[in-house]
Short mmCIF file of C-alpha atoms in Angstrom, two decimals:
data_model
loop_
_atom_site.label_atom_id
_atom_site.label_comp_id
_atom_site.label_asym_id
_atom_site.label_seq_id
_atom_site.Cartn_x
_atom_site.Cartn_y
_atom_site.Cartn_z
CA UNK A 1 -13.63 -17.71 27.74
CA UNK A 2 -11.93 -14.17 27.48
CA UNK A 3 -9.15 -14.03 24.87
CA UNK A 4 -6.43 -11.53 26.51
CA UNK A 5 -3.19 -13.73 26.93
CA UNK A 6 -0.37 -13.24 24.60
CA UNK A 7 3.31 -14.00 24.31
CA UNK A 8 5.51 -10.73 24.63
CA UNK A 9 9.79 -11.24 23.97
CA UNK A 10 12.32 -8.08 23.72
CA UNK A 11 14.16 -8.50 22.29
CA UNK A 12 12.98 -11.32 19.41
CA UNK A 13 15.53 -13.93 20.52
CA UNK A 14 14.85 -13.76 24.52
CA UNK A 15 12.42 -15.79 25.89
CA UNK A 16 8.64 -15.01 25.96
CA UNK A 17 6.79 -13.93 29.20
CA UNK A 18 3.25 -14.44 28.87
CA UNK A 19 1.38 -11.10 29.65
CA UNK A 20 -1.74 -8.84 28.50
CA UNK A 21 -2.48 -5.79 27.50
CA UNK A 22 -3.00 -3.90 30.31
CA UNK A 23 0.21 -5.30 31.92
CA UNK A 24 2.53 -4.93 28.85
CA UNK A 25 3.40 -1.83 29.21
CA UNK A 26 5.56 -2.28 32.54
CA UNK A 27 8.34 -4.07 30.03
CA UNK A 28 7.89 -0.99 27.17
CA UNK A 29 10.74 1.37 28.70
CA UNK A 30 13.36 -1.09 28.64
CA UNK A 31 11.96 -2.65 25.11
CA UNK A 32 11.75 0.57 23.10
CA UNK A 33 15.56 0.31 21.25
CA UNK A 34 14.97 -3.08 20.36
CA UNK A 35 13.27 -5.68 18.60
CA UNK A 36 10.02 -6.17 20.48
CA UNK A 37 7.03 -8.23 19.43
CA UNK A 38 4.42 -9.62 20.30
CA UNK A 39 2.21 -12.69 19.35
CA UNK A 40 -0.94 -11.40 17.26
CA UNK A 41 -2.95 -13.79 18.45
CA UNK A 42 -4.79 -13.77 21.83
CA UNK A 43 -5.30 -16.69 24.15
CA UNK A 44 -7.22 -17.98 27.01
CA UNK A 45 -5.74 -19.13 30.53
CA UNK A 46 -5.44 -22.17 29.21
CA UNK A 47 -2.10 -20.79 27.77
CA UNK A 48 -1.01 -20.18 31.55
CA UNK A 49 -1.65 -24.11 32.61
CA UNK A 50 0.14 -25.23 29.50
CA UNK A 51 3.01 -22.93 30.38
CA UNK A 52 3.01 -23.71 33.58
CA UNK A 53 3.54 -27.51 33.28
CA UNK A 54 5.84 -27.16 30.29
CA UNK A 55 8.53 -25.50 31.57
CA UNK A 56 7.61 -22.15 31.75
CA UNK A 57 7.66 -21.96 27.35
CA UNK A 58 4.25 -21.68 25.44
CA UNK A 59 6.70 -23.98 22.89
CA UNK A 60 4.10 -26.46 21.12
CA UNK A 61 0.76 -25.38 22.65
CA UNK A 62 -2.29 -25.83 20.20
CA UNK A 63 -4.91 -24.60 22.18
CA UNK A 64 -7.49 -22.00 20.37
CA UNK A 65 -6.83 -18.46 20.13
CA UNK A 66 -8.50 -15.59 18.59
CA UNK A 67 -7.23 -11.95 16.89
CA UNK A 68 -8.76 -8.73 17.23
CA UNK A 69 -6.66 -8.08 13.93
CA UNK A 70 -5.81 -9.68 10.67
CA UNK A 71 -2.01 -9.24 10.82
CA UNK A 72 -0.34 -8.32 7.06
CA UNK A 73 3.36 -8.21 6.16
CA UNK A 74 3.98 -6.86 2.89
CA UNK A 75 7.99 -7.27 2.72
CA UNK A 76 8.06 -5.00 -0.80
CA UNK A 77 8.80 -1.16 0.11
CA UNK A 78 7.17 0.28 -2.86
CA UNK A 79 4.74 2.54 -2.24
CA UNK A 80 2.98 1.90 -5.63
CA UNK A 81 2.32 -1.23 -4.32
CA UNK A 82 1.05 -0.91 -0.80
CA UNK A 83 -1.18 1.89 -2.95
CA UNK A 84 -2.95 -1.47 -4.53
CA UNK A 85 -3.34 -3.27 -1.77
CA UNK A 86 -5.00 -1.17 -0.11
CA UNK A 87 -6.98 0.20 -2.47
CA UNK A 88 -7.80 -3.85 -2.62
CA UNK A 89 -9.26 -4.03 0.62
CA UNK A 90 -11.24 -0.51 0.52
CA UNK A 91 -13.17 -2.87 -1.87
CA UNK A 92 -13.39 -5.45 -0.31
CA UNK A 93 -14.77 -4.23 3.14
CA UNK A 94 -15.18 -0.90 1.91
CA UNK A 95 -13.91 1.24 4.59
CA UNK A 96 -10.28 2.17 4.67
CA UNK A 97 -10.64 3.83 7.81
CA UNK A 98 -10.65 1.05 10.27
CA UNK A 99 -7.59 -0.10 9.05
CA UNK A 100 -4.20 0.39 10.45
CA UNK A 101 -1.49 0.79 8.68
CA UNK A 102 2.12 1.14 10.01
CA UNK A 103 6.09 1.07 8.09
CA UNK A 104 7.94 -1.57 9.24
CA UNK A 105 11.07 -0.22 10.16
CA UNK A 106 12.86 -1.28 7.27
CA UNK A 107 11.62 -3.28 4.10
CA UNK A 108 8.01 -3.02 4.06
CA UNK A 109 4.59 -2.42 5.53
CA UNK A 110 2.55 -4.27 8.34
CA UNK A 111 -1.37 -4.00 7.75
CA UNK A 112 -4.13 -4.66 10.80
CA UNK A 113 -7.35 -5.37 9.59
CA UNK A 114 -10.25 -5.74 11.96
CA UNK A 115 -11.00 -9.18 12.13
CA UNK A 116 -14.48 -8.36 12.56
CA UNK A 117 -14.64 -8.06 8.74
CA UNK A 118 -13.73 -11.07 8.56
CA UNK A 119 -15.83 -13.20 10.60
CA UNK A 120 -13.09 -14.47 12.76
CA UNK A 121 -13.99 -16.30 16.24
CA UNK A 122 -11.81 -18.19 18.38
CA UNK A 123 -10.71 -21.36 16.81
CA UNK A 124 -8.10 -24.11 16.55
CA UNK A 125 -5.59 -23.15 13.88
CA UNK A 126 -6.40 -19.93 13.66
CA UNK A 127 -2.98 -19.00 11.55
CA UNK A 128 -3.09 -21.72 9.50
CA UNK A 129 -6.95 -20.16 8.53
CA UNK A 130 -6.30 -16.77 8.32
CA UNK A 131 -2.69 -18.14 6.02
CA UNK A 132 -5.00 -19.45 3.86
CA UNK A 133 -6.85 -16.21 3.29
CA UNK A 134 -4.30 -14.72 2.64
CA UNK A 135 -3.31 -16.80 0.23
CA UNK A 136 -6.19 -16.69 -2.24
CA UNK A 137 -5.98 -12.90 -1.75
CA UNK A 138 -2.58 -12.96 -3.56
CA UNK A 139 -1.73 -9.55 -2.81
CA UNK A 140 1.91 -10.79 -1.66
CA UNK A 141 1.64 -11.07 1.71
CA UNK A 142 4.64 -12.54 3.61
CA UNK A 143 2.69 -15.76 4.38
CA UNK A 144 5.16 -16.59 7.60
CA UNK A 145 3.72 -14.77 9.73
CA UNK A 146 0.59 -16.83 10.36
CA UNK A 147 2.36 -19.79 12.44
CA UNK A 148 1.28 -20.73 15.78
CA UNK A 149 3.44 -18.11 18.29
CA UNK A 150 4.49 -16.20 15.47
CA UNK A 151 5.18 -12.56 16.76
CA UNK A 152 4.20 -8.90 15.23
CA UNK A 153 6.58 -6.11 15.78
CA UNK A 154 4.87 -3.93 17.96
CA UNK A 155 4.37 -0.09 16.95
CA UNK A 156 7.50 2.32 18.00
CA UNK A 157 9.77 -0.65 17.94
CA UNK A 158 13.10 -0.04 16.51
CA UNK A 159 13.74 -2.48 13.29
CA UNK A 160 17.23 -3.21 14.20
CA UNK A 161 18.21 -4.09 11.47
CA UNK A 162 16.69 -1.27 9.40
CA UNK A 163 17.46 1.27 11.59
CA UNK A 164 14.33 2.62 11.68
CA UNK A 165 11.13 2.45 13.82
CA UNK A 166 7.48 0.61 13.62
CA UNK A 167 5.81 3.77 12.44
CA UNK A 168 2.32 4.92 12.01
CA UNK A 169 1.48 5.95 8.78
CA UNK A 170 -2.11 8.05 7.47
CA UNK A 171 -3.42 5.77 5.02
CA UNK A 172 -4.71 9.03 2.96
CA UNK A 173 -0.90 10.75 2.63
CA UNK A 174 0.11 7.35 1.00
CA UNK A 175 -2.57 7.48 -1.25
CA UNK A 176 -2.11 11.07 -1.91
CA UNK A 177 1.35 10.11 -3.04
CA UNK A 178 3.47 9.78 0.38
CA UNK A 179 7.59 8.02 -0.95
CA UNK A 180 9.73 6.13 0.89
CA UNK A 181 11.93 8.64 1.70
CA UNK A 182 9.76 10.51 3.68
CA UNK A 183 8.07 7.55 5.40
CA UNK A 184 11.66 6.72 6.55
CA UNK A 185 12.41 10.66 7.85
CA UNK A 186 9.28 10.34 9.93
CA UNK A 187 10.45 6.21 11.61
CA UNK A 188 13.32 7.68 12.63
#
């Protein structure tokens, strides 16, 4: 089964089309300005039949997905912090590289590890797994965001709300000592 289904709504709110990634882009011009997501995890066509016969809403499917990712929300803007956890997971899978790290667009950081390093393979529950991860990693993780369907603001999004957009950041220049302040000059 190839994993390359996922749910795709701009803004939050609207209702989800089902798409992949090399179609997604078609919707990005009109999605830019506003809160766009997307779900983190991938499915299988067996999404589409559920859709299909449920009123045209993913609403309530169970079926097994997978993640090229581990998705992490840290909701705590301090720099100091994000510092440790990442300096957490350069030992645990001892390669910060790989890792992508992004501000939010207003309150906090999202983190994509590999799931690779994980081990992860396509699976019933998958959030509820990876939640549970999280979990014992206690490094304050926003622990919501691994529902079924849950979506992940997708990079150059503008945060409404904060104003500001889903920004790339270089791990190394918040290591070297990178504030806020200028995170927020350069998701603007």
């Amino acid at each position: 089964m190839e994993y390359k289904y996922f749910q795709f709504a701009s803004p939050f709110n609207s209702s989800r089309l089902i798409t992949t990634i090399d179609d997604v882009d078609r919707f990005w011009d009109e999605s830019r300005d506003m809160d766009t997501g997307r779900s983190w995890q991938f499915y299988d066509d067996n999404l589409l039949h559920y859709v299909k016969y449920n009123n045209d809403s993913a609403s309530g499917y169970q079926g097994k997905s997978n993640s090229p990712i581990i998705p992490i929300d840290i909701d705590n803007s301090s720099t100091t912090n994000l510092k440790g956890v990442l300096n957490h997971f350069g030992e645990i899978i001892g390669d910060l590289e790989s890792i992508n790290l992004y501000y939010s667009g207003k309150k906090g950081y999202h983190i994509e590890i590999p799931s690779g390093y994980f081990g992860v393979e396509p699976c019933d529950r998958l959030p509820e797994r990876i939640k549970r991860m999280m979990r014992k990693m206690d490094i304050g993780a926003d622990l919501s965001l691994y529902k079924n369907h849950q979506l992940w603001r997708m990079n150059n999004s503008l945060n409404v709300s904060g104003g500001c957009y889903k920004t790339k950041l270089d791990i190394n220049d918040i290591l070297d000592g990178m504030d806020l302040e200028d995170i927020k000059v350069l998701a603007q």
